CSV table of C-alpha atoms and ligand atoms in Angstrom, one decimal:
chain,number,residue,atom,x,y,z
W,23,UNK,CA,19.2,14.8,75.9
W,24,UNK,CA,23.0,14.5,76.4
W,25,UNK,CA,24.7,17.7,75.3
W,26,UNK,CA,27.2,17.2,72.6
W,27,UNK,CA,29.7,19.8,71.7
W,28,UNK,CA,28.9,22.0,68.7
W,29,UNK,CA,30.3,20.7,65.6
W,30,UNK,CA,31.0,23.1,62.7
W,31,UNK,CA,28.0,22.4,60.5
W,32,UNK,CA,29.1,21.3,57.0
W,33,UNK,CA,27.6,23.6,54.4
W,34,UNK,CA,27.5,23.3,50.7
W,35,UNK,CA,26.3,26.4,48.8
W,36,UNK,CA,25.2,25.5,45.3
W,37,UNK,CA,24.6,28.1,42.5
W,38,UNK,CA,20.9,27.5,42.0
W,39,UNK,CA,17.9,25.2,42.6
W,40,UNK,CA,18.8,22.8,39.8
W,41,UNK,CA,22.3,22.0,41.1
W,42,UNK,CA,20.9,21.8,44.7
W,43,UNK,CA,18.3,19.2,43.5
W,44,UNK,CA,20.9,17.2,41.6
W,45,UNK,CA,23.3,17.2,44.5
W,46,UNK,CA,20.5,16.0,47.0
W,47,UNK,CA,19.5,13.3,44.5
W,48,UNK,CA,23.1,12.1,44.1
W,49,UNK,CA,23.5,11.8,47.9
W,50,UNK,CA,20.3,9.7,48.0
W,51,UNK,CA,21.5,7.6,45.0
W,52,UNK,CA,25.0,7.3,46.4
W,53,UNK,CA,23.6,5.9,49.8
W,54,UNK,CA,21.4,3.5,47.8
W,55,UNK,CA,24.4,2.2,45.8
W,56,UNK,CA,26.5,1.6,48.8
W,57,UNK,CA,23.5,0.3,51.1
W,58,UNK,CA,20.6,-0.9,48.8
W,59,UNK,CA,18.7,-1.7,52.0
W,60,UNK,CA,19.2,1.7,53.6
W,61,UNK,CA,16.4,3.4,55.6
W,62,UNK,CA,15.4,6.9,54.5
W,63,UNK,CA,13.4,9.6,56.3
W,64,UNK,CA,12.1,12.0,53.7
W,65,UNK,CA,10.4,15.3,53.4
W,66,UNK,CA,7.6,16.9,51.4
W,67,UNK,CA,7.1,20.4,50.3
W,68,UNK,CA,8.2,22.6,47.4
W,69,UNK,CA,11.9,22.2,48.0
W,70,UNK,CA,12.4,18.5,47.5
W,71,UNK,CA,10.4,18.3,44.3
W,72,UNK,CA,13.5,18.7,42.1
W,73,UNK,CA,15.4,16.0,44.1
W,74,UNK,CA,12.5,13.6,43.6
W,75,UNK,CA,12.3,14.5,39.9
W,76,UNK,CA,16.1,13.6,39.5
W,77,UNK,CA,15.7,10.4,41.4
W,78,UNK,CA,12.8,9.4,39.1
W,79,UNK,CA,14.9,10.2,36.2
W,80,UNK,CA,17.8,8.1,37.6
W,81,UNK,CA,15.4,5.2,38.1
W,82,UNK,CA,14.0,5.5,34.4
W,83,UNK,CA,17.3,6.2,32.7
W,84,UNK,CA,20.0,4.4,34.7
W,85,UNK,CA,17.9,1.6,36.4
W,86,UNK,CA,18.7,3.0,39.9
W,87,UNK,CA,16.6,0.7,42.1
W,88,UNK,CA,14.8,1.6,45.4
W,89,UNK,CA,13.3,-1.8,45.8
W,90,UNK,CA,15.5,-3.0,48.8
W,91,UNK,CA,15.3,0.3,50.7
W,92,UNK,CA,12.8,1.5,53.3
W,93,UNK,CA,11.2,4.9,53.3
W,94,UNK,CA,9.6,6.8,56.1
W,95,UNK,CA,8.1,10.3,55.7
W,96,UNK,CA,8.6,13.0,58.2
W,97,UNK,CA,5.0,14.1,58.6
W,98,UNK,CA,1.3,14.1,57.6
W,99,UNK,CA,-1.7,16.4,58.4
W,100,UNK,CA,-4.1,15.2,60.9
W,101,UNK,CA,-7.6,14.4,59.7
W,102,UNK,CA,-6.8,13.8,56.0
W,103,UNK,CA,-7.3,10.6,54.3
W,104,UNK,CA,-4.4,9.1,52.4
W,105,UNK,CA,-6.2,10.0,49.0
W,106,UNK,CA,-6.9,13.6,49.9
W,107,UNK,CA,-5.4,15.7,47.2
W,108,UNK,CA,-3.3,17.7,49.8
W,109,UNK,CA,-2.2,14.8,51.9
W,110,UNK,CA,1.5,13.9,52.0
W,111,UNK,CA,0.5,10.4,50.9
W,112,UNK,CA,-0.7,11.8,47.7
W,113,UNK,CA,2.3,14.0,47.3
W,114,UNK,CA,4.8,11.1,47.8
W,115,UNK,CA,2.8,8.8,45.6
W,116,UNK,CA,2.6,11.3,42.7
W,117,UNK,CA,6.1,12.7,43.0
W,118,UNK,CA,8.2,9.7,44.0
W,119,UNK,CA,6.9,6.4,45.4
W,120,UNK,CA,4.4,5.8,42.6
W,121,UNK,CA,7.1,6.6,39.9
W,122,UNK,CA,9.9,4.3,41.0
W,123,UNK,CA,10.2,0.6,42.1
W,124,UNK,CA,9.9,1.4,45.9
W,125,UNK,CA,8.4,-1.7,47.7
W,126,UNK,CA,5.0,-0.7,49.1
W,127,UNK,CA,5.7,-2.9,52.1
W,128,UNK,CA,8.7,-0.7,53.0
W,129,UNK,CA,6.9,2.7,52.3
W,130,UNK,CA,5.6,4.4,55.4
W,131,UNK,CA,3.8,7.7,55.8
W,132,UNK,CA,2.0,8.6,59.0
W,133,UNK,CA,-1.7,7.8,58.8
W,134,UNK,CA,-3.5,11.1,59.6
W,135,UNK,CA,-6.9,9.6,59.2
W,136,UNK,CA,-6.8,7.2,62.3
W,137,UNK,CA,-9.2,7.4,65.2
W,138,UNK,CA,-6.3,7.1,67.7
W,139,UNK,CA,-3.5,9.4,66.5
W,140,UNK,CA,-1.5,8.7,69.7
W,141,UNK,CA,-1.4,5.1,69.0
W,142,UNK,CA,-0.5,5.8,65.4
W,143,UNK,CA,2.5,7.9,66.5
W,144,UNK,CA,3.7,5.1,68.8
W,145,UNK,CA,3.3,2.6,66.0
W,146,UNK,CA,5.2,4.8,63.6
W,147,UNK,CA,8.0,5.5,66.0
W,148,UNK,CA,8.3,1.7,66.7
W,149,UNK,CA,8.4,0.8,63.0
W,150,UNK,CA,11.3,3.1,62.4
W,151,UNK,CA,13.1,1.6,65.3
W,152,UNK,CA,12.3,-1.9,64.2
W,153,UNK,CA,13.7,-1.2,60.7
W,154,UNK,CA,17.0,-0.3,62.3
W,155,UNK,CA,16.9,3.4,62.6
W,156,UNK,CA,17.3,6.0,59.9
W,157,UNK,CA,20.5,6.0,57.8
W,158,UNK,CA,19.8,9.1,55.8
W,159,UNK,CA,17.3,11.9,56.7
W,160,UNK,CA,16.6,14.5,54.1
W,161,UNK,CA,14.9,17.7,55.5
W,162,UNK,CA,13.5,20.9,54.3
W,163,UNK,CA,13.3,24.0,56.6
W,164,UNK,CA,10.4,26.3,57.2
W,165,UNK,CA,10.6,30.0,57.1
W,166,UNK,CA,10.3,29.8,60.9
W,167,UNK,CA,13.1,27.3,61.2
W,168,UNK,CA,10.8,24.3,61.6
W,169,UNK,CA,11.9,20.8,60.4
W,170,UNK,CA,9.2,18.2,59.6
W,171,UNK,CA,6.3,19.9,61.5
W,172,UNK,CA,8.5,20.4,64.5
W,173,UNK,CA,7.6,24.1,65.0
W,174,UNK,CA,9.5,26.6,67.1
W,175,UNK,CA,9.6,25.4,70.7
W,176,UNK,CA,9.5,21.7,69.9
W,177,UNK,CA,11.5,19.9,72.5
W,178,UNK,CA,14.8,18.5,71.3
W,179,UNK,CA,13.9,15.3,73.1
W,180,UNK,CA,10.6,14.8,71.2
W,181,UNK,CA,9.5,11.7,69.4
W,182,UNK,CA,6.7,11.2,66.8
W,183,UNK,CA,3.6,12.9,68.0
W,184,UNK,CA,0.7,15.1,67.3
W,185,UNK,CA,1.5,18.7,67.0
W,186,UNK,CA,-0.4,22.0,66.5
W,187,UNK,CA,0.9,23.8,63.4
W,188,UNK,CA,2.2,27.4,63.6
W,189,UNK,CA,-0.2,29.9,62.1
W,190,UNK,CA,2.6,31.1,59.8
W,191,UNK,CA,3.0,27.4,58.6
W,192,UNK,CA,-0.8,27.2,58.0
W,193,UNK,CA,-0.7,30.4,56.0
W,194,UNK,CA,2.2,29.2,53.9
W,195,UNK,CA,0.4,25.9,53.2
W,196,UNK,CA,-3.1,27.3,52.8
W,197,UNK,CA,-2.9,27.4,49.1
W,198,UNK,CA,-2.9,23.5,49.0
W,199,UNK,CA,-6.4,23.4,50.5
W,200,UNK,CA,-9.7,24.1,49.1
W,201,UNK,CA,-11.1,27.1,50.9
W,202,UNK,CA,-7.6,28.1,51.8
W,203,UNK,CA,-7.5,26.6,55.3
W,204,UNK,CA,-4.8,24.2,56.2
W,205,UNK,CA,-5.5,21.7,59.0
W,206,UNK,CA,-4.6,22.8,62.5
W,207,UNK,CA,-2.8,19.7,63.6
W,208,UNK,CA,-0.3,17.1,62.2
W,209,UNK,CA,1.7,14.1,63.0
W,210,UNK,CA,5.4,14.7,62.9
W,211,UNK,CA,8.5,12.6,63.5
W,212,UNK,CA,10.2,14.2,66.5
W,213,UNK,CA,13.3,16.1,66.9
W,214,UNK,CA,15.1,13.3,68.8
W,215,UNK,CA,14.2,10.8,66.2
W,216,UNK,CA,15.5,13.1,63.4
W,217,UNK,CA,18.6,13.7,65.4
W,218,UNK,CA,19.3,9.9,65.8
W,219,UNK,CA,19.5,9.6,62.0
W,220,UNK,CA,23.1,8.5,61.1
W,221,UNK,CA,23.2,11.3,58.3
W,222,UNK,CA,21.1,14.4,57.7
W,223,UNK,CA,20.8,16.6,54.7
W,224,UNK,CA,18.9,19.8,55.1
W,225,UNK,CA,17.9,21.4,51.8
W,226,UNK,CA,17.0,25.1,51.6
W,227,UNK,CA,16.4,27.2,48.4
W,228,UNK,CA,15.5,30.7,47.8
W,229,UNK,CA,15.7,34.1,49.4
W,230,UNK,CA,12.6,33.4,51.6
W,231,UNK,CA,14.7,30.8,53.5
W,232,UNK,CA,17.8,32.8,54.0
W,233,UNK,CA,16.8,34.2,57.4
W,234,UNK,CA,15.9,30.8,58.7
W,235,UNK,CA,19.1,29.3,57.4
W,236,UNK,CA,21.1,32.0,59.1
W,237,UNK,CA,19.3,31.5,62.4
W,238,UNK,CA,19.8,27.8,62.3
W,239,UNK,CA,23.5,28.0,61.3
W,240,UNK,CA,24.7,31.2,63.1
W,241,UNK,CA,22.4,31.8,66.0
W,242,UNK,CA,22.2,29.8,69.3
W,243,UNK,CA,21.3,26.2,69.3
W,244,UNK,CA,17.8,26.5,70.7
W,245,UNK,CA,14.4,24.9,70.6
W,246,UNK,CA,13.2,28.3,69.3
W,247,UNK,CA,15.0,27.4,66.0
W,248,UNK,CA,14.5,23.6,65.5
W,249,UNK,CA,16.9,23.3,62.6
W,250,UNK,CA,19.7,24.7,64.9
W,251,UNK,CA,19.8,21.2,66.5
W,252,UNK,CA,21.7,20.0,63.4
W,253,UNK,CA,24.7,21.8,64.6
W,254,UNK,CA,25.2,19.2,67.3
W,255,UNK,CA,25.1,16.4,64.7
W,256,UNK,CA,28.4,15.1,63.4
W,257,UNK,CA,27.1,14.1,60.0
W,258,UNK,CA,24.7,16.9,59.2
W,259,UNK,CA,25.1,19.0,56.0
W,260,UNK,CA,23.2,22.1,55.1
W,261,UNK,CA,22.8,22.0,51.3
W,262,UNK,CA,21.6,25.4,50.2
W,263,UNK,CA,21.4,27.5,47.1
W,264,UNK,CA,23.0,31.0,46.8
W,265,UNK,CA,19.8,32.8,47.5
W,266,UNK,CA,19.2,30.8,50.7
W,267,UNK,CA,22.8,31.5,51.7
W,268,UNK,CA,22.6,35.3,51.3
W,269,UNK,CA,22.2,35.9,55.1
W,270,UNK,CA,25.0,33.7,56.2
W,271,UNK,CA,27.2,35.2,53.7
W,272,UNK,CA,26.4,38.6,55.2
W,273,UNK,CA,27.3,37.4,58.7
W,274,UNK,CA,30.4,35.4,57.7
U,11,PGA,P1,8.9,24.1,51.4
U,11,PGA,O1,8.7,23.6,52.9
U,11,PGA,O2,10.0,23.2,50.8
U,11,PGA,O3,7.6,24.0,50.7
U,11,PGA,O4,9.5,25.5,51.5
U,11,PGA,C1,9.7,23.3,53.7
U,11,PGA,C2,9.2,23.1,55.1
U,11,PGA,O5,8.3,23.7,55.5
U,11,PGA,O6,9.9,22.2,55.7
């Protein structure tokens, strides 16, 4: 990948999770209002739940419409059917897509149940490209600095592909699975595809993210910390709450 000069990452520190969620939801809503047919790349996890809740409220209360937009999700576990309780299909249906007027023809989540995952990855990557590329990508960050399921070491040039999950990630997510064992593999949109988004918003909340946020924002830009790649992006913003900002404020 061509090396870009480091840009100073934009960072907004919000007092708490509620204001972080509202700010993120307003960013999505603002994009929709200016570009009703915008293409979004969206995360799952605990962090974005508040943002989705706010967006659902804006739909119910203010009539915010998602009908013209296209949505892609960042990742899905390999080997799970769409209706598995812990699948990201289920998460998105229950927390967002099923509660607003998103057009099912424009909602995309990688299919983790396919017999040929490599083909599914290629299909998914091509679908994003065909849609015109991503206008706004919203990301969470793992405690190990991962984005999507791009774990430490993920090549910055990577595309949508099958990956092996880090043991730390499997432990953090184990509670979502009966028997406490998360799948070993997943499909994730790659670093390069994330980076090609026209705008990126990374959300981080809570003290258990502060080390990862500091490593991403203040350490070297390195594949060892996938989120650090955002420092080369001219339109990336770290949207973090005070607890997640604790370590950067120490270093600042
Ligand atoms: P979390 O996950 O929001 O559940 O902490 C974030 C991530 O792992 O990307």
